[in-house]
CSV table of C-alpha atoms and ligand atoms in Angstrom, one decimal:
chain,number,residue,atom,x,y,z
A,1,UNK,CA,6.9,-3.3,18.8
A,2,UNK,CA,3.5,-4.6,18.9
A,3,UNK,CA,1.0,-6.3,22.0
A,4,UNK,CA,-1.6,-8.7,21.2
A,5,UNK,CA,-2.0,-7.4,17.4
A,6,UNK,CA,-3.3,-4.1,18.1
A,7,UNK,CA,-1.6,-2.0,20.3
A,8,UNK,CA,1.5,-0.1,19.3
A,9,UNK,CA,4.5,0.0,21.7
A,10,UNK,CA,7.0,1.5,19.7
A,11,UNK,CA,7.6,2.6,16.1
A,12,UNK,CA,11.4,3.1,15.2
A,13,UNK,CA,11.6,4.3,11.4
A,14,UNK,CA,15.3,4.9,9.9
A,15,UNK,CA,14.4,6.8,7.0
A,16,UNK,CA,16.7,7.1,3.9
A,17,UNK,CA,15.0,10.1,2.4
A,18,UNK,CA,17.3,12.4,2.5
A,19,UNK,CA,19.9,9.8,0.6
A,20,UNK,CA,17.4,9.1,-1.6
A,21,UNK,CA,16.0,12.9,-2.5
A,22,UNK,CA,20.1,13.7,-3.3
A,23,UNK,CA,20.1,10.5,-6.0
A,24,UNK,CA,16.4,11.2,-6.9
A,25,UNK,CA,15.5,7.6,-6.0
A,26,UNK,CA,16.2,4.6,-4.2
A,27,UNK,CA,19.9,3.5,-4.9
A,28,UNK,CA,19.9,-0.5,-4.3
A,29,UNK,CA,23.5,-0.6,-2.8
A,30,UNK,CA,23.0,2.2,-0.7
A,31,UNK,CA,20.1,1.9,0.8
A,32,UNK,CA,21.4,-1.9,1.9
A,33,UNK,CA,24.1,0.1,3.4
A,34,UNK,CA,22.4,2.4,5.3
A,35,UNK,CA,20.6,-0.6,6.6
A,36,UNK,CA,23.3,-2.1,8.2
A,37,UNK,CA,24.5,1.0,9.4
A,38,UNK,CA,21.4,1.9,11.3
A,39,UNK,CA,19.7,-1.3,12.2
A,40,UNK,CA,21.0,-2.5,15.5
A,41,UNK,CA,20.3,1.1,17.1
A,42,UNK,CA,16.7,0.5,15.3
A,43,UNK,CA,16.1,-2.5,17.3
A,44,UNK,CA,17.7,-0.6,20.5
A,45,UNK,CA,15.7,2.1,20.5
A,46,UNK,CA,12.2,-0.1,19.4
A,47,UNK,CA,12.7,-1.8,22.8
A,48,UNK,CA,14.0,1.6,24.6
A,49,UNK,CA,10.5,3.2,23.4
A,50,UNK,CA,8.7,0.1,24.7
A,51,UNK,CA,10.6,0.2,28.1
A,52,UNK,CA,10.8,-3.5,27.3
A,53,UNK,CA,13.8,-6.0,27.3
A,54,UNK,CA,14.3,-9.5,25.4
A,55,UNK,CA,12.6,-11.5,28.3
A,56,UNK,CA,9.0,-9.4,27.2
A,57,UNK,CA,9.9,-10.5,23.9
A,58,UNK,CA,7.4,-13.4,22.7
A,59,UNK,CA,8.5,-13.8,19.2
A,60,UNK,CA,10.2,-11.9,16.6
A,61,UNK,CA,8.7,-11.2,13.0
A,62,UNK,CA,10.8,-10.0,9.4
A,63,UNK,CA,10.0,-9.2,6.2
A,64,UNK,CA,11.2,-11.6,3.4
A,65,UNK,CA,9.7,-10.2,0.6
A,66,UNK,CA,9.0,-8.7,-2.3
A,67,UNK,CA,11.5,-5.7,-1.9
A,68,UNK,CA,15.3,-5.0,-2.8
A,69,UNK,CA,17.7,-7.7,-2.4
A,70,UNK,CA,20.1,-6.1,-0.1
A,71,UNK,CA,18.0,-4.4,2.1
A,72,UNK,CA,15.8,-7.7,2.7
A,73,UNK,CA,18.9,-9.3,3.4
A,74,UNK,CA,20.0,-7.4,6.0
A,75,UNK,CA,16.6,-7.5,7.6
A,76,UNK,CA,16.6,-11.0,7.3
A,77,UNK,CA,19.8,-11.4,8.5
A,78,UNK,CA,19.1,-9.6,11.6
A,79,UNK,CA,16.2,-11.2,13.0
A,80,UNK,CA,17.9,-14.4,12.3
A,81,UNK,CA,20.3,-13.3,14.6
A,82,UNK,CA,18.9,-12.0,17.0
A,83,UNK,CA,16.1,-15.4,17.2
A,84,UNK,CA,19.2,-17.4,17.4
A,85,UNK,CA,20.6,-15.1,20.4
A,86,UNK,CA,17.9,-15.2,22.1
A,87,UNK,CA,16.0,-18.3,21.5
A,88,UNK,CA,12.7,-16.4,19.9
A,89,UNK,CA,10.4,-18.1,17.2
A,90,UNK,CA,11.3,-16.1,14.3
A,91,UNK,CA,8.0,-15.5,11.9
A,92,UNK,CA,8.3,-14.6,8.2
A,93,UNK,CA,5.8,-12.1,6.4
A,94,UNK,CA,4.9,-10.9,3.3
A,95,UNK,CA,5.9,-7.0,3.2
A,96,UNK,CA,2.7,-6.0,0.8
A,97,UNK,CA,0.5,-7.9,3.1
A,98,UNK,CA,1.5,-6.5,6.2
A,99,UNK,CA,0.7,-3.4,4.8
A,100,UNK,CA,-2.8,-4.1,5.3
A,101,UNK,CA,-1.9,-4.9,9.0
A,102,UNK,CA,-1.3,-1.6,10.1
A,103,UNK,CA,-5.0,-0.9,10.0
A,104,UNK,CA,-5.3,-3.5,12.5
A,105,UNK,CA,-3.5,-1.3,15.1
A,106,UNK,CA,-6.1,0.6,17.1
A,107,UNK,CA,-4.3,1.5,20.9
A,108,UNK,CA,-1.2,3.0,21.6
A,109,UNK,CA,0.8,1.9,25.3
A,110,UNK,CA,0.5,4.7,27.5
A,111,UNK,CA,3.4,5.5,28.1
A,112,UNK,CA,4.4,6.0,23.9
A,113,UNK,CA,2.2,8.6,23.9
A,114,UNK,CA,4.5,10.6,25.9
A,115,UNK,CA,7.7,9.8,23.8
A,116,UNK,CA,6.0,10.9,20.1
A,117,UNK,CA,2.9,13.1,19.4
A,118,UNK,CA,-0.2,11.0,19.2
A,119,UNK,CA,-1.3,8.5,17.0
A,120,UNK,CA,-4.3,8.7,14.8
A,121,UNK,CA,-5.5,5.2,15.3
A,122,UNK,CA,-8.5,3.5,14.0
A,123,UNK,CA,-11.3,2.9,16.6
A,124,UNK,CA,-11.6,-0.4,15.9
A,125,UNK,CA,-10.1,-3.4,13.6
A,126,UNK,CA,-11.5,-4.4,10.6
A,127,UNK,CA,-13.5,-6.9,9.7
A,128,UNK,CA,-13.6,-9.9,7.3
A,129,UNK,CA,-14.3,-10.1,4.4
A,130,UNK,CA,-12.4,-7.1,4.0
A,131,UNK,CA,-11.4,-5.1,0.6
A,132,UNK,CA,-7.8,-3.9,0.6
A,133,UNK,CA,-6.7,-1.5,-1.3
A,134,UNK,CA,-2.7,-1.4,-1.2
A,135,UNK,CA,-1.1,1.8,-3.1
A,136,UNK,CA,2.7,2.3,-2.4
A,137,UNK,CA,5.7,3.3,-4.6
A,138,UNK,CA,6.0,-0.6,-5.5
A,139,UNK,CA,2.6,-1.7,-5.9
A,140,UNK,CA,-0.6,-1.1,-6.9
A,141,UNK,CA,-3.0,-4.0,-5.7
A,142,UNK,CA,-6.6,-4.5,-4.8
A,143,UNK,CA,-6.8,-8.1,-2.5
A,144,UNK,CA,-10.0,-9.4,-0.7
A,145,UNK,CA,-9.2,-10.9,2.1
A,146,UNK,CA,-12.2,-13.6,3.6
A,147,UNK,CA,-9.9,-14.3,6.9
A,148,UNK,CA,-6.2,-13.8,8.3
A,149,UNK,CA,-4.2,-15.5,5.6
A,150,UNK,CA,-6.8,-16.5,3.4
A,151,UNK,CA,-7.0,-13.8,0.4
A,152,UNK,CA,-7.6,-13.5,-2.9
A,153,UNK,CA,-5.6,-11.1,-5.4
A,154,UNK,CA,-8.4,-9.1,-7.3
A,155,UNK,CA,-5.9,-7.5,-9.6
A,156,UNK,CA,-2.7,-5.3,-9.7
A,157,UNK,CA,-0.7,-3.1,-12.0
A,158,UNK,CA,0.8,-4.5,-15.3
A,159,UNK,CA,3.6,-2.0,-15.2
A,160,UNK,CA,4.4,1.3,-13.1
A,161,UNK,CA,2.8,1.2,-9.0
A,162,UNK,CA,0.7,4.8,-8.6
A,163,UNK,CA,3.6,5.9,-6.1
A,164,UNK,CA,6.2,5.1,-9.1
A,165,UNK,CA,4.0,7.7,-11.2
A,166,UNK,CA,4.1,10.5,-8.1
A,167,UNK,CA,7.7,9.8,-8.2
A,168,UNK,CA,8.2,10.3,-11.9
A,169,UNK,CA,5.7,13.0,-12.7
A,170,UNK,CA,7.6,14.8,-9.7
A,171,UNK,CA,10.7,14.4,-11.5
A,172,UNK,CA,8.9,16.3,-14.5
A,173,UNK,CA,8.0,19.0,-12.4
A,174,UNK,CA,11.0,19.5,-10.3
A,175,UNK,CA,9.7,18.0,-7.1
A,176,UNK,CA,12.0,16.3,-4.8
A,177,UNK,CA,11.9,12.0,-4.1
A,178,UNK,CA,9.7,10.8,-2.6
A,179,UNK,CA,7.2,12.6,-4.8
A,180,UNK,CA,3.8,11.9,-3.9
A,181,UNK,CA,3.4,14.7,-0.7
A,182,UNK,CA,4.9,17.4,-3.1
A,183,UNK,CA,2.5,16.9,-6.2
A,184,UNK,CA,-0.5,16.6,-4.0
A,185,UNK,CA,0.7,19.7,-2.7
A,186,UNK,CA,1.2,21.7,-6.0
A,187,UNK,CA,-2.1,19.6,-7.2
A,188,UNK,CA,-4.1,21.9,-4.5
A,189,UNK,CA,-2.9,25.3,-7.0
A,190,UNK,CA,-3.9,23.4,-10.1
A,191,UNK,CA,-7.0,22.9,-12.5
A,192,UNK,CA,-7.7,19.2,-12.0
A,193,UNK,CA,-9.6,19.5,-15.7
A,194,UNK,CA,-6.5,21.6,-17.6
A,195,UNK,CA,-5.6,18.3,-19.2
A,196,UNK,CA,-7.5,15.4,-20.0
A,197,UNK,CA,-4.9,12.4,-19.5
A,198,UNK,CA,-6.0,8.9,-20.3
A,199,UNK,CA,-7.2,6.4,-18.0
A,200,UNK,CA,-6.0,2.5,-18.8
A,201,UNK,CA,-8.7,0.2,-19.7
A,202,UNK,CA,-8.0,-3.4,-19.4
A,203,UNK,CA,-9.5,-6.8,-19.8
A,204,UNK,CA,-7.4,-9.1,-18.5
A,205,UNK,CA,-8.6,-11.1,-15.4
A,206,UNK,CA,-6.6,-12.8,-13.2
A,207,UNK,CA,-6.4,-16.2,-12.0
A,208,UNK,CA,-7.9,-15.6,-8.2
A,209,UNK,CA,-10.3,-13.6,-9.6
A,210,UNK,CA,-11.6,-16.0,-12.0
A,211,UNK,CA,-11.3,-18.8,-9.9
A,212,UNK,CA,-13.8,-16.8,-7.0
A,213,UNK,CA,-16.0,-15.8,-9.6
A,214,UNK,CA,-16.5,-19.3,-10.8
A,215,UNK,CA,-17.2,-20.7,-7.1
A,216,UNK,CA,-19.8,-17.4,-6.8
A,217,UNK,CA,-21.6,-18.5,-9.3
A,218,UNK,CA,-21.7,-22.0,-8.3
A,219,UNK,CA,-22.4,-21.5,-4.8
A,220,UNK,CA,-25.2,-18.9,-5.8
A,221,UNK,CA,-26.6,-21.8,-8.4
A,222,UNK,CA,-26.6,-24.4,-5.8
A,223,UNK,CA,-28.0,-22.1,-3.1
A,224,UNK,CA,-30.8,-19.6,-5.4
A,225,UNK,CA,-33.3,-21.4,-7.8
A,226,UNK,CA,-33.0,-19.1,-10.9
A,227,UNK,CA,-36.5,-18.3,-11.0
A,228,UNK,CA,-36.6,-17.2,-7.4
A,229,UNK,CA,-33.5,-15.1,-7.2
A,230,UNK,CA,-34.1,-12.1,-6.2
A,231,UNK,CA,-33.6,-9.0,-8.3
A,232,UNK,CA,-30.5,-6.6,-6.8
A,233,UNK,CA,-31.9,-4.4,-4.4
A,234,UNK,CA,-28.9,-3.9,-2.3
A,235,UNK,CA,-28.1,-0.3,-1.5
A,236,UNK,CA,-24.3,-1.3,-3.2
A,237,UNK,CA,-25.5,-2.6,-6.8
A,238,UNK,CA,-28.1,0.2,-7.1
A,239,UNK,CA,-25.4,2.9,-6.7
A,240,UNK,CA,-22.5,1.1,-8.1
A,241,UNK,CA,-22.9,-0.8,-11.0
A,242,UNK,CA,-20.3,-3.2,-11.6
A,243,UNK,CA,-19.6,-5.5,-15.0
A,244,UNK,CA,-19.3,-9.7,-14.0
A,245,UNK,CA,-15.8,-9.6,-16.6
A,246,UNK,CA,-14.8,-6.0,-15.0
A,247,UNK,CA,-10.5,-6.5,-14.7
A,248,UNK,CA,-9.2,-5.0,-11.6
A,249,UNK,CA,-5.8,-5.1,-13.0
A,250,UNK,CA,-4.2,-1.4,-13.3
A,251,UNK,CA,-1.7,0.6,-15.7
A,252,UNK,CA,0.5,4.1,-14.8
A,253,UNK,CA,2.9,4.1,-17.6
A,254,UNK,CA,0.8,5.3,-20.1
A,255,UNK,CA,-0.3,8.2,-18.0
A,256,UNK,CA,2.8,9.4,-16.9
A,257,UNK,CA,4.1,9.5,-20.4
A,258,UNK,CA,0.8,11.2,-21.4
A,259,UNK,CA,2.2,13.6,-18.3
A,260,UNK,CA,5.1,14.2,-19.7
A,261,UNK,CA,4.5,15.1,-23.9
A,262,UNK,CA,1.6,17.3,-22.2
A,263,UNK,CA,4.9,18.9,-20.2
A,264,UNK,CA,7.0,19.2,-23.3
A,265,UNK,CA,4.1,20.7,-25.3
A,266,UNK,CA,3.4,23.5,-22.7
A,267,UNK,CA,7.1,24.5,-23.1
A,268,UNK,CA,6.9,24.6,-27.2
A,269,UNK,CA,9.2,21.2,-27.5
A,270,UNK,CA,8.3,18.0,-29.3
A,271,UNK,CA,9.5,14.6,-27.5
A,272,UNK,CA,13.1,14.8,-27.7
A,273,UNK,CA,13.6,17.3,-24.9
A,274,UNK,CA,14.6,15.2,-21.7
A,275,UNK,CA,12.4,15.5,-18.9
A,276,UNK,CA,15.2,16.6,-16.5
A,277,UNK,CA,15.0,20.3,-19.1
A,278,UNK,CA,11.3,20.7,-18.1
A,279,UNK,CA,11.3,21.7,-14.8
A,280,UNK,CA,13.3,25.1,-15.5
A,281,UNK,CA,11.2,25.9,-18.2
A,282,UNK,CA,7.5,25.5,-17.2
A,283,UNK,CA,5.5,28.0,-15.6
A,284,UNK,CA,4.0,28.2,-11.9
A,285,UNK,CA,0.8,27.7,-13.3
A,286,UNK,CA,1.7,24.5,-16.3
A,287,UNK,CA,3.1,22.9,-13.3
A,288,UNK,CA,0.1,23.0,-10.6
A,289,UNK,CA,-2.5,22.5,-13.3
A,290,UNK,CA,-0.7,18.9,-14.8
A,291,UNK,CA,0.0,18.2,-11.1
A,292,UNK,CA,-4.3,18.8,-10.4
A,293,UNK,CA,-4.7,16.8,-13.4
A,294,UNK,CA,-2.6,14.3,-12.9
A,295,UNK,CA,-3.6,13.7,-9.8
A,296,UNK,CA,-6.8,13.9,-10.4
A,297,UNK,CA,-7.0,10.6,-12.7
A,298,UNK,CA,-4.5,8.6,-10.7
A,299,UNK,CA,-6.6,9.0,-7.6
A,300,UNK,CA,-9.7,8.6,-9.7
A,301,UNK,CA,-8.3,5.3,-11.0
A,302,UNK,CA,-7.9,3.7,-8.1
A,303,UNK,CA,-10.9,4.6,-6.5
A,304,UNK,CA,-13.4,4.0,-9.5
A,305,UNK,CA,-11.7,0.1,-9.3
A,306,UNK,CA,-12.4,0.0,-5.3
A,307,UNK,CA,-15.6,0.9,-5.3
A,308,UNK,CA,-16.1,-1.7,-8.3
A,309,UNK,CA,-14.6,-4.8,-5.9
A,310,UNK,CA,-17.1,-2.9,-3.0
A,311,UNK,CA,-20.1,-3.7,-5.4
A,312,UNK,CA,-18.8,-7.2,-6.5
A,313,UNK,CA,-17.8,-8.6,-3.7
A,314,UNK,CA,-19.7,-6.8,-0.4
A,315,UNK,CA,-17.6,-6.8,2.2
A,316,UNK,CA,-17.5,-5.8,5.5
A,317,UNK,CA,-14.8,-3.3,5.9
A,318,UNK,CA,-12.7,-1.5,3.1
A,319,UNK,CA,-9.1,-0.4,4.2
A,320,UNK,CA,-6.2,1.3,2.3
A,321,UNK,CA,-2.2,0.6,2.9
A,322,UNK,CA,1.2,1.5,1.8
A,323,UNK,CA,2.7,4.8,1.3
A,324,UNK,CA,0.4,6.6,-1.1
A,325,UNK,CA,-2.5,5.9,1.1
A,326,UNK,CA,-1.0,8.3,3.4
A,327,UNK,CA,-2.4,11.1,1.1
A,328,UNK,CA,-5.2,13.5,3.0
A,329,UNK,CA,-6.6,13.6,-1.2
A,330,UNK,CA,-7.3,10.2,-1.8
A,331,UNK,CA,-8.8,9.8,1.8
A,332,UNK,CA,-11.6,12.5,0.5
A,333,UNK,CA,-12.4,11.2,-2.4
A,334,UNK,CA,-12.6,7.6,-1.1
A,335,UNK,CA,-14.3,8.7,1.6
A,336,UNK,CA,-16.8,10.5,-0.5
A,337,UNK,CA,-17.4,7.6,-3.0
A,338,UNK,CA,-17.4,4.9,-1.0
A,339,UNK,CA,-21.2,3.6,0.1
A,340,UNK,CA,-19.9,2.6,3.7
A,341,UNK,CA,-17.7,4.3,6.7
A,342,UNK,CA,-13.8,3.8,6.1
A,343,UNK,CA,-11.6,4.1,9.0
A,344,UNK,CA,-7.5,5.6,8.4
A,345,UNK,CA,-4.9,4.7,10.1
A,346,UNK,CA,-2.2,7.6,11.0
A,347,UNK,CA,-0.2,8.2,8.0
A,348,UNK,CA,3.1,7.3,9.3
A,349,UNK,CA,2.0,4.0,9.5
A,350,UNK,CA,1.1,3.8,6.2
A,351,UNK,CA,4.3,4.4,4.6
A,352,UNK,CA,7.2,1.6,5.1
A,353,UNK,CA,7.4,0.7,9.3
A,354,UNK,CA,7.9,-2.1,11.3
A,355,UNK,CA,4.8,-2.0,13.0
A,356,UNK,CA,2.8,-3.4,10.6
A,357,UNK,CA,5.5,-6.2,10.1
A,358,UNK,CA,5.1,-7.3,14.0
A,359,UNK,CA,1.1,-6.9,13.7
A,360,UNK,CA,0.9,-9.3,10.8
A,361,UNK,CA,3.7,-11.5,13.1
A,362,UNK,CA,1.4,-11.0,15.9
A,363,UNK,CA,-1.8,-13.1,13.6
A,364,UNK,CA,0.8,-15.8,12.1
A,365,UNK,CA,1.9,-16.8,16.0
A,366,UNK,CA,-1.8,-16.2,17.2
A,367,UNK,CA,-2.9,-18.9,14.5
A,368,UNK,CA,-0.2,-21.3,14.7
A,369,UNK,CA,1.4,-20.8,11.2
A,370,UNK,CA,4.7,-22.2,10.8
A,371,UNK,CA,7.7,-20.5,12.5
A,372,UNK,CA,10.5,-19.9,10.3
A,373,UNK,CA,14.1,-21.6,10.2
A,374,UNK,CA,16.3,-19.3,11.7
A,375,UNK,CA,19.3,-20.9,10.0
A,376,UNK,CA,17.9,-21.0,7.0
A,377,UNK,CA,15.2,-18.4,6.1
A,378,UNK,CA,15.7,-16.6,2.4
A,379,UNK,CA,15.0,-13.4,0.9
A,380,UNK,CA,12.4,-13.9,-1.7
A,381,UNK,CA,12.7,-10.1,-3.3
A,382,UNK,CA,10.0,-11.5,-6.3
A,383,UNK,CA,7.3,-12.9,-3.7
A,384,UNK,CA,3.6,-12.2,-4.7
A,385,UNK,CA,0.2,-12.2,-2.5
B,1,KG4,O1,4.8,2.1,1.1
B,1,KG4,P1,6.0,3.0,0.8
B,1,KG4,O2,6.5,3.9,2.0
B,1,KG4,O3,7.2,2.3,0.2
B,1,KG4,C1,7.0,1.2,-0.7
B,1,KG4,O4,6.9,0.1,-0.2
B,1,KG4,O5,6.9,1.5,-1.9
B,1,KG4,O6,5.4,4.0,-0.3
B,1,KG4,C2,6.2,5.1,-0.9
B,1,KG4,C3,5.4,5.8,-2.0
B,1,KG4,C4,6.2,6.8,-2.8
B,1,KG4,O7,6.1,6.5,-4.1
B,1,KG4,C5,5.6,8.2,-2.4
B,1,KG4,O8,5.7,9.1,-3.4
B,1,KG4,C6,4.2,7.8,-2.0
B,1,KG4,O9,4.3,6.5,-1.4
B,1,KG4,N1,3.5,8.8,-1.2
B,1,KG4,C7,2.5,9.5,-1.6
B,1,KG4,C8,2.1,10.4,-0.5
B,1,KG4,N2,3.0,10.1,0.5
B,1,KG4,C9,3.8,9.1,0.1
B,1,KG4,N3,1.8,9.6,-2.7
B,1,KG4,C10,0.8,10.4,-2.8
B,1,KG4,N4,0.4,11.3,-1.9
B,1,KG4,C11,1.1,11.3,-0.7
B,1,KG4,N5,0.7,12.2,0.3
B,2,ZN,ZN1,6.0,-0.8,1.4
């Protein structure tokens, strides 16, 4: 539960890790299961932490995509409910945008801080224009946002999300799901320069992006006489250099295959052994040092790309959301990179919560943006930023 956008009253999270590490991923049907099971003691125990009852309540807030059918559907299903029950505007978000939210959260209520160890908030929110960077085991996404709800999708990955290649290169080395915590981990043993795995270079540009570039360079031709424009002096474009047809589109898949025939040649086998044989067969030291190296280039990656949009596009705060910005290694290396001060939000707020979904509520119903039908609101499992 969330007050006034930015102070966190309660954060209930039913976690389905321990299903999920026995199947080695998410199972659709069961997590939708375990949903339904869990979610009414969720909502109990969100309101419980809050010391708050359904007369505090102002509105409610769900997610209705992208994500897994089922489990949006019960979601969904819930809050339609319970806005029916008792007569709340119901507000539908976008779950990859609300990621971004949780940076937004900067107080906790007094009293929370009794029930759960503190919360390592951000001292203040961000501000717009504002670079997003959203890393999570279903997407990889950079998205400039000029206001609340007005935002542009600088790029995103073509295939596997950089959590999806934690998870799998985990698999390689025996690491339970979810595997991000666990290669980081092993990565800290490693020799981040054992093995030289490719980055992706691409060229295609998306839509958004085009489209803002175009209007730049319009507004910058209306605005600067050519002869008079000034040469690039900013601090930014003097340390960053940036190309004007630079793609901010990403690719995993060929690393984590590169990952895994580096695995299989360490262990003497050619591309036929199955990756669930590796794990048993490479050495202590094979595993930490792909792990390091691994690692290494994801993270670099992303942050090369970020720093990029930074020198394009200038803005004013940079923030990073969804699970894999939890990691204490990409924080460093962003933080190091980055020309400007970046603020984290604690890292259980980072990976799936509903905190973030009742922040990004909080900015719909503060703005006046449509309230949803709570007879009729659909799951959209597909829907983009
Ligand atoms: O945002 P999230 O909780 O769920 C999705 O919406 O996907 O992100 C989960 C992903 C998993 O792939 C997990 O391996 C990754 O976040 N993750 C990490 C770390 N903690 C979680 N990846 C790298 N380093 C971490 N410390
Ligand atoms: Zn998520």
């Amino acid at each position: 539960m969330v007050e006034d956008g930015n102070v966190l009253l309660s954060s209930v999270v039913a976690s389905s890790a321990k299903l999920q590490a026995q199947y080695g991923g998410v199972v659709p049907e069961l997590a939708a299961r375990s949903h339904i099971e869990v979610v009414n003691s969720v909502v109990q125990q969100a309101l419980d932490d809050a010391e708050c009852g359904w007369d505090d309540i102002d509105a409610i807030a769900v997610t209705y995509g992208p994500g897994l059918g089922g489990s949006l559907l019960v979601g969904v299903l819930t809050a339609r409910t319970l806005a029916i029950v008792h007569n709340k505007p119901l507000y539908a978000v976008n779950h990859v945008e609300a990621h971004v939210y949780s940076n937004f959260l900067t107080k906790v209520k007094g009293s929370r801080q009794a029930v759960t160890p503190t919360y390592n908030l951000p001292a203040a929110q961000p501000t717009f224009p504002l670079l997003a960077l959203v890393v999570s085991g279903g997407h990889t996404q950079l998205v400039l946002f000029r206001d609340h709800h007005d935002y542009t999708l600088l790029g995103q990955t073509h295939d596997d999300a950089i959590g999806e290649a934690f998870d799998k290169v985990a698999k390689i080395l025996g690491l339970p799901y979810p595997g991000g915590p666990g290669v980081e981990r092993l990565a800290r043993e490693g020799d981040a320069t054992a093995y030289h795995f490719p980055k992706a270079r691409l060229a295609h540009i998306s839509p958004g992006l085009q489209a803002l570039r175009d209007s730049k360079h319009k507004t910058r031709e209306a605005t600067i006489p050519h002869s008079a424009e000034p040469k690039a002096t900013s601090p930014t474009s003097r340390l960053l250099p940036y190309a004007a047809t630079h793609s901010y589109d990403f690719s995993f898949s060929g690393l984590k295959t590169a990952v895994l025939r580096a695995a299989q040649q360490a262990v003497g086998a050619d591309h036929t052994l199955p990756s669930k044989d590796l794990p048993q067969r490479l050495s202590e030291a094979h595993k930490a040092n792909i792990a390091a190296s691994f690692t290494r280039v994801a993270f670099e990656t992303v942050v090369d790309k970020t720093l990029a949009a930074y020198a394009e596009f200038c803005p004013t705060s940079v923030v990073i959301a969804g699970g894999v910005a939890a990691s204490p290694e990409l924080r460093r290396q962003l933080s190091k990179r980055l020309p400007c001060p970046i603020e984290y939000t604690d890292a259980r707020l980072c990976t799936d919560n509903a905190a973030m979904i009742a922040t990004l509520g909080y900015f719909h119903a503060a703005r006046q943006m449509p309230v949803a039908n709570a007879y009729t609101l659909d799951i959209h499992p597909n829907l983009s930023m």
